[in-house]
PDB file of C-alpha atoms in Angstrom:
ATOM      1  CA  MET A1051     -49.748 -12.553   2.178  1.00  0.00           C
ATOM      2  CA  PRO A1052     -47.143 -14.719   3.904  1.00  0.00           C
ATOM      3  CA  ASP A1053     -44.119 -13.263   5.577  1.00  0.00           C
ATOM      4  CA  LEU A1054     -42.096 -16.172   4.255  1.00  0.00           C
ATOM      5  CA  LEU A1055     -43.077 -19.530   2.851  1.00  0.00           C
ATOM      6  CA  GLU A1056     -39.583 -20.586   2.034  1.00  0.00           C
ATOM      7  CA  PHE A1057     -38.622 -24.160   3.105  1.00  0.00           C
ATOM      8  CA  GLY A1058     -35.227 -23.732   4.680  1.00  0.00           C
ATOM      9  CA  GLY A1059     -32.438 -21.614   3.299  1.00  0.00           C
ATOM     10  CA  TRP A1060     -30.642 -18.629   4.693  1.00  0.00           C
ATOM     11  CA  ALA A1061     -30.445 -15.260   2.968  1.00  0.00           C
ATOM     12  CA  LEU A1062     -27.442 -15.191   0.643  1.00  0.00           C
ATOM     13  CA  SER A1063     -26.263 -11.916   2.212  1.00  0.00           C
ATOM     14  CA  ASP A1064     -25.987 -13.669   5.588  1.00  0.00           C
ATOM     15  CA  LEU A1065     -23.520 -16.159   4.096  1.00  0.00           C
ATOM     16  CA  LEU A1066     -21.210 -13.641   2.394  1.00  0.00           C
ATOM     17  CA  SER A1067     -18.491 -11.381   3.749  1.00  0.00           C
ATOM     18  CA  GLU A1068     -19.070  -7.658   3.525  1.00  0.00           C
ATOM     19  CA  PRO A1069     -16.388  -7.171   0.805  1.00  0.00           C
ATOM     20  CA  LEU A1070     -17.979  -9.806  -1.415  1.00  0.00           C
ATOM     21  CA  ARG A1071     -21.500  -8.416  -0.850  1.00  0.00           C
ATOM     22  CA  ALA A1072     -20.140  -5.021  -1.938  1.00  0.00           C
ATOM     23  CA  GLN A1073     -18.478  -6.556  -4.947  1.00  0.00           C
ATOM     24  CA  LEU A1074     -21.721  -8.252  -6.027  1.00  0.00           C
ATOM     25  CA  SER A1075     -23.598  -4.979  -5.624  1.00  0.00           C
ATOM     26  CA  SER A1076     -21.023  -3.071  -7.656  1.00  0.00           C
ATOM     27  CA  VAL A1077     -21.471  -5.285 -10.762  1.00  0.00           C
ATOM     28  CA  ALA A1078     -25.243  -5.427 -10.468  1.00  0.00           C
ATOM     29  CA  ASN A1079     -27.878  -3.412 -12.247  1.00  0.00           C
ATOM     30  CA  HIS A1080     -30.108  -1.942  -9.518  1.00  0.00           C
ATOM     31  CA  VAL A1081     -33.760  -1.996 -10.611  1.00  0.00           C
ATOM     32  CA  ARG A1082     -36.574  -0.503  -8.618  1.00  0.00           C
ATOM     33  CA  TYR A1083     -40.037  -2.050  -8.739  1.00  0.00           C
ATOM     34  CA  HIS A1084     -43.213  -0.556  -7.309  1.00  0.00           C
ATOM     35  CA  ASP A1085     -45.609  -2.690  -5.271  1.00  0.00           C
ATOM     36  CA  GLY A1086     -47.306  -5.290  -7.440  1.00  0.00           C
ATOM     37  CA  LYS A1087     -44.936  -4.851 -10.389  1.00  0.00           C
ATOM     38  CA  LEU A1088     -43.968  -7.981 -12.277  1.00  0.00           C
ATOM     39  CA  ILE A1089     -40.258  -8.729 -12.046  1.00  0.00           C
ATOM     40  CA  HIS A1090     -40.242 -11.791 -14.286  1.00  0.00           C
ATOM     41  CA  SER A1091     -42.764 -14.228 -15.710  1.00  0.00           C
ATOM     42  CA  ARG A1092     -43.044 -18.008 -15.557  1.00  0.00           C
ATOM     43  CA  GLY A1093     -41.310 -19.564 -18.507  1.00  0.00           C
ATOM     44  CA  GLU A1094     -38.631 -16.868 -19.016  1.00  0.00           C
ATOM     45  CA  VAL A1095     -35.204 -18.346 -19.681  1.00  0.00           C
ATOM     46  CA  LYS A1096     -32.823 -15.344 -19.551  1.00  0.00           C
ATOM     47  CA  PRO A1097     -30.106 -16.390 -17.064  1.00  0.00           C
ATOM     48  CA  GLY A1098     -29.035 -14.196 -14.184  1.00  0.00           C
ATOM     49  CA  LEU A1099     -28.897 -13.882 -10.400  1.00  0.00           C
ATOM     50  CA  SER A1100     -31.290 -11.591  -8.620  1.00  0.00           C
ATOM     51  CA  ILE A1101     -30.615 -10.383  -5.065  1.00  0.00           C
ATOM     52  CA  ILE A1102     -33.280  -8.526  -3.115  1.00  0.00           C
ATOM     53  CA  GLN A1103     -31.703  -5.330  -1.796  1.00  0.00           C
ATOM     54  CA  THR A1104     -34.831  -3.817  -0.211  1.00  0.00           C
ATOM     55  CA  GLY A1105     -38.476  -4.849  -0.068  1.00  0.00           C
ATOM     56  CA  ALA A1106     -39.650  -8.375  -0.873  1.00  0.00           C
ATOM     57  CA  VAL A1107     -40.657 -10.642  -3.728  1.00  0.00           C
ATOM     58  CA  ARG A1108     -43.518 -13.116  -3.833  1.00  0.00           C
ATOM     59  CA  PHE A1109     -43.566 -16.046  -6.181  1.00  0.00           C
ATOM     60  CA  ALA A1110     -46.940 -17.059  -7.484  1.00  0.00           C
ATOM     61  CA  ASN A1111     -48.860 -18.394 -10.447  1.00  0.00           C
ATOM     62  CA  PRO A1112     -52.433 -17.596 -11.471  1.00  0.00           C
ATOM     63  CA  GLY A1113     -55.012 -20.295 -10.939  1.00  0.00           C
ATOM     64  CA  ILE A1114     -57.790 -21.281 -13.321  1.00  0.00           C
ATOM     65  CA  ASP A1115     -59.858 -18.417 -11.978  1.00  0.00           C
ATOM     66  CA  GLY A1116     -57.107 -15.926 -12.761  1.00  0.00           C
ATOM     67  CA  ALA A1117     -56.322 -15.201  -9.119  1.00  0.00           C
ATOM     68  CA  TYR A1118     -52.715 -15.493  -7.933  1.00  0.00           C
ATOM     69  CA  ALA A1119     -51.850 -18.154  -5.370  1.00  0.00           C
ATOM     70  CA  THR A1120     -48.612 -17.451  -3.543  1.00  0.00           C
ATOM     71  CA  THR A1121     -46.120 -20.207  -2.961  1.00  0.00           C
ATOM     72  CA  SER A1122     -43.301 -18.247  -1.331  1.00  0.00           C
ATOM     73  CA  THR A1123     -42.215 -14.760  -0.344  1.00  0.00           C
ATOM     74  CA  LEU A1124     -38.553 -13.775   0.048  1.00  0.00           C
ATOM     75  CA  GLY A1125     -37.212 -10.735   1.788  1.00  0.00           C
ATOM     76  CA  ALA A1126     -34.105  -8.576   1.646  1.00  0.00           C
ATOM     77  CA  GLY A1127     -30.815 -10.450   1.251  1.00  0.00           C
ATOM     78  CA  HIS A1128     -32.381 -13.481  -0.401  1.00  0.00           C
ATOM     79  CA  CYS A1129     -31.594 -14.385  -4.015  1.00  0.00           C
ATOM     80  CA  PHE A1130     -33.328 -16.192  -6.836  1.00  0.00           C
ATOM     81  CA  GLY A1131     -32.526 -17.275 -10.375  1.00  0.00           C
ATOM     82  CA  GLU A1132     -29.965 -19.985  -9.571  1.00  0.00           C
ATOM     83  CA  ALA A1133     -31.706 -22.538 -11.810  1.00  0.00           C
ATOM     84  CA  THR A1134     -31.299 -20.246 -14.824  1.00  0.00           C
ATOM     85  CA  LEU A1135     -27.577 -19.955 -14.144  1.00  0.00           C
ATOM     86  CA  PHE A1136     -26.562 -23.494 -13.324  1.00  0.00           C
ATOM     87  CA  ALA A1137     -29.150 -25.634 -15.150  1.00  0.00           C
ATOM     88  CA  ARG A1138     -30.472 -23.306 -17.830  1.00  0.00           C
ATOM     89  CA  LEU A1139     -33.968 -24.004 -16.601  1.00  0.00           C
ATOM     90  CA  PRO A1140     -36.895 -21.608 -17.186  1.00  0.00           C
ATOM     91  CA  ARG A1141     -38.470 -19.641 -14.385  1.00  0.00           C
ATOM     92  CA  THR A1142     -41.209 -21.658 -12.662  1.00  0.00           C
ATOM     93  CA  TYR A1143     -43.168 -18.743 -11.103  1.00  0.00           C
ATOM     94  CA  ASP A1144     -44.120 -15.174 -11.707  1.00  0.00           C
ATOM     95  CA  ALA A1145     -42.031 -12.908  -9.417  1.00  0.00           C
ATOM     96  CA  ILE A1146     -43.951  -9.922  -8.080  1.00  0.00           C
ATOM     97  CA  ALA A1147     -42.633  -6.994  -5.982  1.00  0.00           C
ATOM     98  CA  VAL A1148     -44.057  -6.599  -2.504  1.00  0.00           C
ATOM     99  CA  GLY A1149     -43.916  -2.891  -1.614  1.00  0.00           C
ATOM    100  CA  ASP A1150     -41.216  -0.639  -2.974  1.00  0.00           C
ATOM    101  CA  THR A1151     -38.568  -3.186  -3.944  1.00  0.00           C
ATOM    102  CA  VAL A1152     -35.004  -2.847  -5.315  1.00  0.00           C
ATOM    103  CA  ILE A1153     -33.437  -5.837  -7.020  1.00  0.00           C
ATOM    104  CA  GLU A1154     -29.750  -6.245  -7.786  1.00  0.00           C
ATOM    105  CA  GLN A1155     -29.749  -7.935 -11.205  1.00  0.00           C
ATOM    106  CA  ILE A1156     -26.446  -9.665 -12.116  1.00  0.00           C
ATOM    107  CA  THR A1157     -26.048 -10.929 -15.653  1.00  0.00           C
ATOM    108  CA  LYS A1158     -24.631 -14.387 -16.289  1.00  0.00           C
ATOM    109  CA  PRO A1159     -21.288 -13.167 -17.776  1.00  0.00           C
ATOM    110  CA  LYS A1160     -20.671 -10.926 -14.697  1.00  0.00           C
ATOM    111  CA  PHE A1161     -21.789 -13.686 -12.324  1.00  0.00           C
ATOM    112  CA  ASP A1162     -19.562 -16.267 -14.008  1.00  0.00           C
ATOM    113  CA  ARG A1163     -16.466 -14.115 -13.568  1.00  0.00           C
ATOM    114  CA  LEU A1164     -17.150 -13.603  -9.874  1.00  0.00           C
ATOM    115  CA  PHE A1165     -18.059 -17.256  -9.407  1.00  0.00           C
ATOM    116  CA  VAL A1166     -14.675 -18.362 -10.707  1.00  0.00           C
ATOM    117  CA  ALA A1167     -12.679 -15.665  -8.912  1.00  0.00           C
ATOM    118  CA  GLU A1168     -14.449 -15.914  -5.512  1.00  0.00           C
ATOM    119  CA  PRO A1169     -14.823 -19.465  -4.073  1.00  0.00           C
ATOM    120  CA  GLU A1170     -16.726 -17.887  -1.196  1.00  0.00           C
ATOM    121  CA  LEU A1171     -19.627 -17.175  -3.503  1.00  0.00           C
ATOM    122  CA  ALA A1172     -19.802 -20.806  -4.598  1.00  0.00           C
ATOM    123  CA  ARG A1173     -19.823 -21.999  -0.999  1.00  0.00           C
ATOM    124  CA  ALA A1174     -22.533 -19.566  -0.006  1.00  0.00           C
ATOM    125  CA  LEU A1175     -24.770 -20.580  -2.897  1.00  0.00           C
ATOM    126  CA  LEU A1176     -24.131 -24.244  -2.168  1.00  0.00           C
ATOM    127  CA  ILE A1177     -25.220 -23.818   1.469  1.00  0.00           C
ATOM    128  CA  SER A1178     -28.312 -21.813   0.547  1.00  0.00           C
ATOM    129  CA  THR A1179     -29.364 -24.219  -2.217  1.00  0.00           C
ATOM    130  CA  THR A1180     -28.720 -27.276  -0.101  1.00  0.00           C
ATOM    131  CA  ARG A1181     -30.881 -25.951   2.719  1.00  0.00           C
ATOM    132  CA  ARG A1182     -33.686 -25.232   0.254  1.00  0.00           C
ATOM    133  CA  LEU A1183     -33.370 -28.715  -1.213  1.00  0.00           C
ATOM    134  CA  TYR A1184     -33.375 -30.257   2.272  1.00  0.00           C
ATOM    135  CA  GLY A1185     -36.529 -28.368   3.113  1.00  0.00           C
ATOM    136  CA  ALA A1186     -38.187 -29.460  -0.143  1.00  0.00           C
ATOM    137  CA  LEU A1187     -37.323 -33.109   0.398  1.00  0.00           C
ATOM    138  CA  GLU A1188     -38.533 -32.911   3.984  1.00  0.00           C
ATOM    139  CA  PHE A1189     -41.811 -31.373   2.696  1.00  0.00           C
ATOM    140  CA  LEU A1190     -42.273 -34.306   0.288  1.00  0.00           C
ATOM    141  CA  ASP A1191     -41.609 -36.815   3.068  1.00  0.00           C
ATOM    142  CA  ASP A1192     -44.131 -35.043   5.283  1.00  0.00           C
ATOM    143  CA  LEU A1193     -46.646 -35.233   2.409  1.00  0.00           C
ATOM    144  CA  ARG A1194     -46.352 -39.021   2.469  1.00  0.00           C
ATOM    145  CA  ASN A1195     -46.296 -39.575   6.200  1.00  0.00           C
ATOM    146  CA  LEU A1196     -47.979 -36.770   8.128  1.00  0.00           C
ATOM    147  CA  PRO A1197     -51.709 -35.909   8.370  1.00  0.00           C
ATOM    148  CA  LEU A1198     -52.777 -32.516   7.070  1.00  0.00           C
ATOM    149  CA  ASP A1199     -53.213 -30.916  10.504  1.00  0.00           C
ATOM    150  CA  VAL A1200     -49.634 -31.759  11.402  1.00  0.00           C
ATOM    151  CA  ARG A1201     -48.297 -30.522   8.047  1.00  0.00           C
ATOM    152  CA  THR A1202     -50.244 -27.310   8.488  1.00  0.00           C
ATOM    153  CA  ALA A1203     -48.888 -26.767  12.027  1.00  0.00           C
ATOM    154  CA  LYS A1204     -45.377 -27.466  10.809  1.00  0.00           C
ATOM    155  CA  LEU A1205     -45.697 -24.946   7.974  1.00  0.00           C
ATOM    156  CA  LEU A1206     -46.971 -22.324  10.419  1.00  0.00           C
ATOM    157  CA  ALA A1207     -44.014 -23.041  12.761  1.00  0.00           C
ATOM    158  CA  SER A1208     -41.651 -22.432   9.842  1.00  0.00           C
ATOM    159  CA  MET A1209     -43.403 -19.196   8.965  1.00  0.00           C
ATOM    160  CA  LEU A1210     -43.345 -18.049  12.623  1.00  0.00           C
ATOM    161  CA  ALA A1211     -39.599 -18.436  12.661  1.00  0.00           C
ATOM    162  CA  ALA A1212     -39.321 -15.929   9.797  1.00  0.00           C
ATOM    163  CA  SER A1213     -42.221 -13.648  10.787  1.00  0.00           C
ATOM    164  CA  ARG A1214     -41.531  -9.995  11.456  1.00  0.00           C
ATOM    165  CA  LYS A1215     -44.228  -9.976  14.147  1.00  0.00           C
ATOM    166  CA  GLU A1216     -43.749 -12.212  17.158  1.00  0.00           C
ATOM    167  CA  GLY A1217     -46.375 -14.945  17.271  1.00  0.00           C
ATOM    168  CA  VAL A1218     -48.128 -13.750  14.153  1.00  0.00           C
ATOM    169  CA  VAL A1219     -48.184 -15.162  10.614  1.00  0.00           C
ATOM    170  CA  GLN A1220     -49.750 -12.973   7.980  1.00  0.00           C
ATOM    171  CA  CYS A1221     -51.305 -15.173   5.345  1.00  0.00           C
ATOM    172  CA  THR A1222     -54.598 -16.376   3.889  1.00  0.00           C
ATOM    173  CA  GLN A1223     -56.008 -19.840   3.938  1.00  0.00           C
ATOM    174  CA  THR A1224     -55.732 -19.841   0.126  1.00  0.00           C
ATOM    175  CA  ASP A1225     -51.967 -19.237   0.403  1.00  0.00           C
ATOM    176  CA  LEU A1226     -51.598 -22.114   2.841  1.00  0.00           C
ATOM    177  CA  ALA A1227     -53.689 -24.407   0.685  1.00  0.00           C
ATOM    178  CA  PHE A1228     -51.576 -23.659  -2.425  1.00  0.00           C
ATOM    179  CA  THR A1229     -48.327 -24.265  -0.511  1.00  0.00           C
ATOM    180  CA  LEU A1230     -49.577 -27.530   0.960  1.00  0.00           C
ATOM    181  CA  GLY A1231     -51.136 -28.708  -2.287  1.00  0.00           C
ATOM    182  CA  VAL A1232     -54.617 -29.178  -0.898  1.00  0.00           C
ATOM    183  CA  THR A1233     -57.978 -27.434  -1.091  1.00  0.00           C
ATOM    184  CA  ARG A1234     -58.860 -24.327   0.899  1.00  0.00           C
ATOM    185  CA  VAL A1235     -61.677 -26.286   2.557  1.00  0.00           C
ATOM    186  CA  SER A1236     -59.209 -28.938   3.770  1.00  0.00           C
ATOM    187  CA  VAL A1237     -56.853 -26.303   5.190  1.00  0.00           C
ATOM    188  CA  GLY A1238     -59.759 -24.577   6.888  1.00  0.00           C
ATOM    189  CA  THR A1239     -60.716 -27.856   8.557  1.00  0.00           C
ATOM    190  CA  ALA A1240     -57.145 -28.425   9.760  1.00  0.00           C
ATOM    191  CA  LEU A1241     -56.834 -24.864  11.085  1.00  0.00           C
ATOM    192  CA  ARG A1242     -60.094 -25.140  13.015  1.00  0.00           C
ATOM    193  CA  LYS A1243     -58.834 -28.364  14.575  1.00  0.00           C
ATOM    194  CA  LEU A1244     -55.624 -26.680  15.661  1.00  0.00           C
ATOM    195  CA  GLN A1245     -57.586 -23.719  17.017  1.00  0.00           C
ATOM    196  CA  LYS A1246     -59.791 -26.103  19.018  1.00  0.00           C
ATOM    197  CA  GLU A1247     -56.694 -27.613  20.575  1.00  0.00           C
ATOM    198  CA  GLY A1248     -55.532 -24.134  21.675  1.00  0.00           C
ATOM    199  CA  ILE A1249     -52.510 -23.994  19.423  1.00  0.00           C
ATOM    200  CA  LEU A1250     -53.551 -20.957  17.416  1.00  0.00           C
ATOM    201  CA  THR A1251     -56.266 -18.399  16.806  1.00  0.00           C
ATOM    202  CA  LEU A1252     -57.645 -17.456  13.407  1.00  0.00           C
ATOM    203  CA  HIS A1253     -58.041 -13.829  12.354  1.00  0.00           C
ATOM    204  CA  TYR A1254     -58.696 -12.104   9.040  1.00  0.00           C
ATOM    205  CA  GLY A1255     -55.546 -12.372   6.941  1.00  0.00           C
ATOM    206  CA  ARG A1256     -53.415 -13.604   9.796  1.00  0.00           C
ATOM    207  CA  ILE A1257     -52.916 -16.447  12.257  1.00  0.00           C
ATOM    208  CA  LYS A1258     -51.741 -15.936  15.836  1.00  0.00           C
ATOM    209  CA  THR A1259     -49.844 -18.397  17.968  1.00  0.00           C
ATOM    210  CA  PRO A1260     -49.868 -17.066  21.554  1.00  0.00           C
ATOM    211  CA  ASP A1261     -47.505 -19.770  22.806  1.00  0.00           C
ATOM    212  CA  LYS A1262     -45.100 -21.122  20.193  1.00  0.00           C
ATOM    213  CA  ASN A1263     -43.659 -23.585  22.724  1.00  0.00           C
ATOM    214  CA  LYS A1264     -47.050 -25.259  22.890  1.00  0.00           C
ATOM    215  CA  LEU A1265     -46.976 -25.533  19.106  1.00  0.00           C
ATOM    216  CA  TYR A1266     -43.504 -27.078  19.194  1.00  0.00           C
ATOM    217  CA  ALA A1267     -44.532 -29.557  21.907  1.00  0.00           C
ATOM    218  CA  TRP A1268     -47.611 -30.517  19.910  1.00  0.00           C
ATOM    219  CA  LEU A1269     -45.449 -31.197  16.823  1.00  0.00           C
ATOM    220  CA  GLU A1270     -42.827 -33.156  18.791  1.00  0.00           C
ATOM    221  CA  LYS A1271     -45.493 -35.519  20.096  1.00  0.00           C
ATOM    222  CA  ARG A1272     -46.355 -36.278  16.494  1.00  0.00           C
ATOM    223  CA  SER A1273     -42.767 -36.970  15.398  1.00  0.00           C
ATOM    224  CA  ALA A1274     -42.577 -33.864  13.241  1.00  0.00           C
ATOM    225  CA  LEU A1275     -39.246 -32.188  12.864  1.00  0.00           C
ATOM    226  CA  ILE A1276     -39.556 -28.585  13.986  1.00  0.00           C
ATOM    227  CA  PRO A1277     -38.270 -25.782  11.691  1.00  0.00           C
ATOM    228  CA  ARG A1278     -36.739 -23.155  14.022  1.00  0.00           C
TER     229      ARG A1278
END
């Protein structure tokens, strides 16, 4: 499972002052989820902001074979649910707890009152959402212009920047394939090419990059913006 497959975006808690973080927490309903517990399902429309207090949440949808394919995993301090608040859009993925996870659930009425009273909250959400949008647009541009091995290396560089283990990305080739929108076979071919060039080494359930500067240099030569 990936440490983080989020394209850009800082944790909301990193963008808020301590008093405002405490204020958000005070109006939230703190819900504990055990590992693997479903937090919400794709298609749900109930509006609200969710902030990960502890643990992590992965966002995934089942494939035609019933197995989940992960598209992103967010850790403590990150939020989700903005689309339900501002655009009244349904959830696009199942949200599943990773480990023992506590979520601060803030209802729309409580969020709206804080949103009006605290301009800092609006600024923080604007920064976070803009960075995510920037990352998504960059991903689409890469899809049109970069070969798969470069896109794969760039995704791994982004994941390395967020990994809890230096030089290690914990993920499966299936997760990478789903995120990149290609087949597992195609991702496997790209990874083997990168391994042959000495950029990474493949292991069961994880990928190691002994020298991340070598990865960055390889990407720079191919005109790929580097997510650091």
